[in-house]
Amino acid sequence: KDDESKNTSSSPKVATIGDLWDYEVGPSTSYLVTLAVMLTCFGTSLSYSIILGDTFQSLATTAGLSGIWTTRRFNVAFVAIFAAYPLSCLRSLAAIAPVSIVGVVGIFATCIVMTLRALPGGAYSSTTAAAATIAAAAAGGRGGVATKNYLSSLPAECIPSFGLVGMRSPCSFLILSSMAATAFLVHMSGPEFYNTLRRPSLARFGILSGLGFGAVASISAYIMSVGFLTFGGACRGMILNNYSTLDGGATLCRLLMGVSLLGSYAFLGQAMKKAYYRIFCRGQEVSDKMHIRTTRGFVGVLTGLALLVEDAGFVVSVTGAVLGSALIYITPSYLFLKSTKRRVHNGSLEWTKMLKVERWLNKVLIVLGVFLGLSGAYMSVLNSFFRHLL
């Protein structure tokens, strides 16, 4: 504990990763980190726009609507105009903080529903479909059929597919690593998490990070597993798109996740605008007029792109590959190297064999980040537009 106090006592309290870069590297290049944060929020918001359009399209179909009401582009625009834009215009997001609870409930509800659907003889298995057909023929129109199966209501591209197409290339794992980078991308909020801890210390921050990343890793792996066990090679970029619009459990999950994503969209928009102001309006007071104008511009561009791009998985993987690699592997490792060098030089940190190993490992992480960023983006483009080359 004394060593920890000695190592941090000479360092100022920082609120953002940009502030940390200012202190350790210099203010002349801190805009690069802030720009990466802004573009990361932009890419993630774009994927949310696409997912929200798909989600509300499915909900509209479930509600019995037809025509333009059930088109993807209409729902993307509708959600943007009547929900995403008004929420993004709020100066304070305290009022929508409870949506985080809805998000947690939605995640666990999705895990439960997907587990039930993945069980042998579930509502998406071919054996249950055959049983439902036989039961319907036996009933002869004299009553309802108790056996539920939703395969007949799925589009062809969502029908479960097993043993037909194998892994096209081992390099496909690079796409998974890119998507995982987006799932774990909270590194730019590290200073804020540390500062808001009760009795902040490196040990307590380490526990928080371990629990947080461990929980996300477990939930992500579980949802990927049960989704694949249900649909195999037909899994979509947004797994809830695989489930039938007649599936009540999936409809509930879509509704909960839709509400959660709207709140997350507003929070990401706030972070994106703060980064934008830091780069382009530094030292200026952000008036209400500037805030509204900036919000309108960002939501307009995001909505326009969401109308054109349909694959949320592609957006997530490219965002994770390029920006995720920069903020997860490269930036923190470079800051560690600069910080330890400064502290060793001023005598607040002792040069030890362990420190030498840590610095070497961080250099390896920087090289790894460059490789994953370039190769992950390349594979994501191939997977989405040139699959025949894989």
Short mmCIF file of C-alpha atoms in Angstrom, two decimals, residues 175-379:
data_model
loop_
_atom_site.label_atom_id
_atom_site.label_comp_id
_atom_site.label_asym_id
_atom_site.label_seq_id
_atom_site.Cartn_x
_atom_site.Cartn_y
_atom_site.Cartn_z
CA ILE A 175 -13.55 -11.53 -36.99
CA LEU A 176 -14.51 -12.98 -33.59
CA SER A 177 -11.61 -11.18 -31.92
CA SER A 178 -12.74 -7.92 -33.54
CA MET A 179 -16.30 -8.33 -32.26
CA ALA A 180 -15.00 -9.29 -28.82
CA ALA A 181 -12.98 -6.08 -28.76
CA THR A 182 -16.22 -4.11 -29.03
CA ALA A 183 -17.81 -6.13 -26.21
CA PHE A 184 -14.88 -5.33 -23.88
CA LEU A 185 -14.30 -1.75 -25.02
CA VAL A 186 -14.55 0.32 -21.82
CA HIS A 187 -10.88 1.20 -21.45
CA MET A 188 -11.45 4.87 -22.26
CA SER A 189 -13.69 5.06 -19.17
CA GLY A 190 -11.04 3.58 -16.87
CA PRO A 191 -10.15 6.85 -15.10
CA GLU A 192 -13.82 7.59 -14.42
CA PHE A 193 -14.42 4.11 -13.00
CA TYR A 194 -11.36 4.46 -10.76
CA ASN A 195 -12.31 7.93 -9.50
CA THR A 196 -15.89 6.92 -8.67
CA LEU A 197 -14.86 3.87 -6.63
CA ARG A 198 -15.56 3.97 -2.93
CA ARG A 199 -12.10 4.11 -1.30
CA PRO A 200 -10.30 3.99 -4.69
CA SER A 201 -7.17 1.88 -4.85
CA LEU A 202 -5.41 -0.18 -7.48
CA ALA A 203 -6.38 -3.38 -5.67
CA ARG A 204 -10.09 -2.49 -5.60
CA PHE A 205 -9.94 -1.34 -9.21
CA GLY A 206 -8.37 -4.68 -10.14
CA ILE A 207 -11.23 -6.56 -8.46
CA LEU A 208 -13.81 -4.40 -10.26
CA SER A 209 -12.12 -5.00 -13.62
CA GLY A 210 -11.83 -8.75 -13.04
CA LEU A 211 -15.48 -9.12 -12.05
CA GLY A 212 -16.72 -6.89 -14.87
CA PHE A 213 -14.70 -8.44 -17.67
CA GLY A 214 -15.29 -11.94 -16.30
CA ALA A 215 -19.07 -11.48 -16.27
CA VAL A 216 -19.12 -10.03 -19.81
CA ALA A 217 -16.90 -12.83 -21.11
CA SER A 218 -19.10 -15.52 -19.53
CA ILE A 219 -22.38 -14.03 -20.80
CA SER A 220 -21.00 -13.40 -24.31
CA ALA A 221 -19.62 -16.94 -24.60
CA TYR A 222 -22.88 -18.41 -23.32
CA ILE A 223 -25.11 -16.47 -25.73
CA MET A 224 -22.83 -17.33 -28.67
CA SER A 225 -22.92 -21.00 -27.69
CA VAL A 226 -26.69 -21.42 -27.29
CA GLY A 227 -27.29 -19.34 -30.43
CA PHE A 228 -25.03 -21.61 -32.45
CA LEU A 229 -26.55 -24.76 -30.93
CA THR A 230 -29.95 -23.53 -32.12
CA PHE A 231 -29.20 -22.14 -35.59
CA GLY A 232 -25.70 -23.35 -36.49
CA GLY A 233 -24.31 -21.74 -39.62
CA ALA A 234 -27.46 -19.62 -40.08
CA CYS A 235 -26.69 -17.36 -37.10
CA ARG A 236 -27.20 -13.69 -37.97
CA GLY A 237 -25.02 -10.79 -36.82
CA MET A 238 -27.82 -9.86 -34.39
CA ILE A 239 -28.87 -13.25 -33.01
CA LEU A 240 -32.40 -12.17 -32.02
CA ASN A 241 -33.09 -11.64 -35.75
CA ASN A 242 -32.97 -15.43 -36.13
CA TYR A 243 -36.02 -15.98 -33.95
CA SER A 244 -39.55 -15.96 -35.31
CA THR A 245 -41.78 -12.91 -34.98
CA LEU A 246 -44.39 -15.35 -33.62
CA ASP A 247 -42.10 -16.34 -30.73
CA GLY A 248 -43.47 -14.61 -27.62
CA GLY A 249 -40.29 -15.08 -25.61
CA ALA A 250 -38.10 -13.62 -28.36
CA THR A 251 -40.54 -10.72 -28.73
CA LEU A 252 -40.18 -9.90 -25.03
CA CYS A 253 -36.38 -9.99 -25.37
CA ARG A 254 -36.53 -7.70 -28.41
CA LEU A 255 -38.68 -5.21 -26.52
CA LEU A 256 -36.39 -5.15 -23.47
CA MET A 257 -33.23 -4.90 -25.56
CA GLY A 258 -34.81 -2.19 -27.73
CA VAL A 259 -35.51 -0.01 -24.68
CA SER A 260 -32.02 -0.69 -23.34
CA LEU A 261 -30.37 0.17 -26.66
CA LEU A 262 -32.26 3.47 -26.86
CA GLY A 263 -30.80 4.45 -23.49
CA SER A 264 -27.35 3.24 -24.49
CA TYR A 265 -27.63 5.20 -27.75
CA ALA A 266 -28.23 8.40 -25.76
CA PHE A 267 -25.31 7.70 -23.41
CA LEU A 268 -22.97 6.97 -26.32
CA GLY A 269 -24.18 10.13 -28.05
CA GLN A 270 -23.29 12.15 -24.97
CA ALA A 271 -19.76 10.69 -24.87
CA MET A 272 -19.36 11.20 -28.63
CA LYS A 273 -20.36 14.86 -28.41
CA LYS A 274 -18.05 15.49 -25.45
CA ALA A 275 -15.16 14.11 -27.49
CA TYR A 276 -16.22 16.25 -30.45
CA TYR A 277 -16.33 19.41 -28.30
CA ARG A 278 -12.92 18.57 -26.83
CA ILE A 279 -11.37 18.42 -30.30
CA PHE A 280 -13.20 21.10 -32.26
CA CYS A 281 -14.63 23.44 -29.60
CA ARG A 282 -11.93 23.37 -26.94
CA GLY A 283 -12.18 26.33 -24.60
CA GLN A 284 -15.61 27.33 -25.91
CA GLU A 285 -18.82 27.28 -23.92
CA VAL A 286 -21.27 24.75 -25.37
CA SER A 287 -24.55 26.62 -25.75
CA ASP A 288 -27.94 24.93 -26.07
CA LYS A 289 -28.04 25.93 -29.74
CA MET A 290 -24.63 24.33 -30.40
CA HIS A 291 -25.70 21.22 -28.50
CA ILE A 292 -28.90 20.80 -30.53
CA ARG A 293 -27.14 21.49 -33.82
CA THR A 294 -24.38 18.95 -33.05
CA THR A 295 -26.95 16.35 -31.94
CA ARG A 296 -28.97 16.86 -35.12
CA GLY A 297 -25.85 16.44 -37.24
CA PHE A 298 -24.67 13.24 -35.56
CA VAL A 299 -28.12 11.58 -35.46
CA GLY A 300 -28.73 12.56 -39.09
CA VAL A 301 -25.46 11.04 -40.31
CA LEU A 302 -25.91 7.90 -38.20
CA THR A 303 -29.46 7.40 -39.45
CA GLY A 304 -28.43 7.94 -43.07
CA LEU A 305 -25.69 5.31 -42.76
CA ALA A 306 -28.03 2.89 -40.94
CA LEU A 307 -30.46 3.14 -43.88
CA LEU A 308 -27.68 2.02 -46.22
CA VAL A 309 -25.80 -0.53 -44.10
CA GLU A 310 -27.82 -3.56 -42.98
CA ASP A 311 -25.20 -5.80 -41.35
CA ALA A 312 -24.67 -4.79 -37.72
CA GLY A 313 -22.08 -7.55 -37.37
CA PHE A 314 -19.87 -5.91 -39.99
CA VAL A 315 -20.02 -2.53 -38.21
CA VAL A 316 -19.25 -4.12 -34.84
CA SER A 317 -16.31 -6.14 -36.17
CA VAL A 318 -14.70 -3.22 -38.06
CA THR A 319 -15.17 -0.85 -35.10
CA GLY A 320 -13.64 -3.43 -32.77
CA ALA A 321 -10.78 -4.27 -35.13
CA VAL A 322 -9.56 -0.75 -35.84
CA LEU A 323 -10.64 1.42 -32.91
CA GLY A 324 -10.94 -1.36 -30.35
CA SER A 325 -7.37 -2.47 -30.98
CA ALA A 326 -6.15 1.12 -30.63
CA LEU A 327 -7.95 1.72 -27.32
CA ILE A 328 -7.50 -1.75 -25.80
CA TYR A 329 -3.98 -2.81 -26.80
CA ILE A 330 -2.05 0.18 -28.10
CA THR A 331 -3.05 3.27 -26.08
CA PRO A 332 -2.98 1.79 -22.54
CA SER A 333 0.29 -0.04 -23.22
CA TYR A 334 1.95 3.08 -24.61
CA LEU A 335 0.74 5.12 -21.62
CA PHE A 336 2.16 2.47 -19.27
CA LEU A 337 5.54 2.65 -20.98
CA LYS A 338 5.61 6.45 -20.77
CA SER A 339 4.41 6.50 -17.15
CA THR A 340 6.89 3.92 -15.88
CA LYS A 341 9.76 5.61 -17.71
CA ARG A 342 8.85 8.97 -16.12
CA ARG A 343 8.50 7.53 -12.62
CA VAL A 344 11.76 5.59 -12.83
CA HIS A 345 13.49 8.75 -14.01
CA ASN A 346 12.18 10.89 -11.12
CA GLY A 347 12.85 8.18 -8.53
CA SER A 348 9.23 7.40 -7.57
CA LEU A 349 9.42 3.90 -9.08
CA GLU A 350 12.17 1.35 -8.66
CA TRP A 351 13.55 -0.42 -11.72
CA THR A 352 13.08 -4.14 -11.07
CA LYS A 353 13.17 -7.34 -13.07
CA MET A 354 9.35 -7.58 -12.85
CA LEU A 355 8.96 -4.05 -14.21
CA LYS A 356 11.27 -4.92 -17.08
CA VAL A 357 9.07 -7.94 -17.91
CA GLU A 358 5.91 -5.82 -17.70
CA ARG A 359 7.35 -3.24 -20.07
CA TRP A 360 8.37 -5.97 -22.51
CA LEU A 361 4.86 -7.48 -22.41
CA ASN A 362 3.31 -4.08 -23.08
CA LYS A 363 5.51 -3.66 -26.14
CA VAL A 364 4.26 -7.04 -27.34
CA LEU A 365 0.66 -5.84 -26.80
CA ILE A 366 1.30 -2.81 -29.01
CA VAL A 367 2.55 -5.01 -31.84
CA LEU A 368 -0.40 -7.39 -31.29
CA GLY A 369 -2.82 -4.46 -31.42
CA VAL A 370 -1.46 -3.28 -34.77
CA PHE A 371 -1.69 -6.82 -36.20
CA LEU A 372 -5.23 -7.47 -34.91
CA GLY A 373 -6.43 -4.07 -36.06
CA LEU A 374 -5.24 -4.42 -39.65
CA SER A 375 -5.94 -8.13 -40.11
CA GLY A 376 -9.30 -7.99 -38.30
CA ALA A 377 -10.57 -5.15 -40.48
CA TYR A 378 -9.35 -6.96 -43.60
CA MET A 379 -11.12 -10.21 -42.64
#
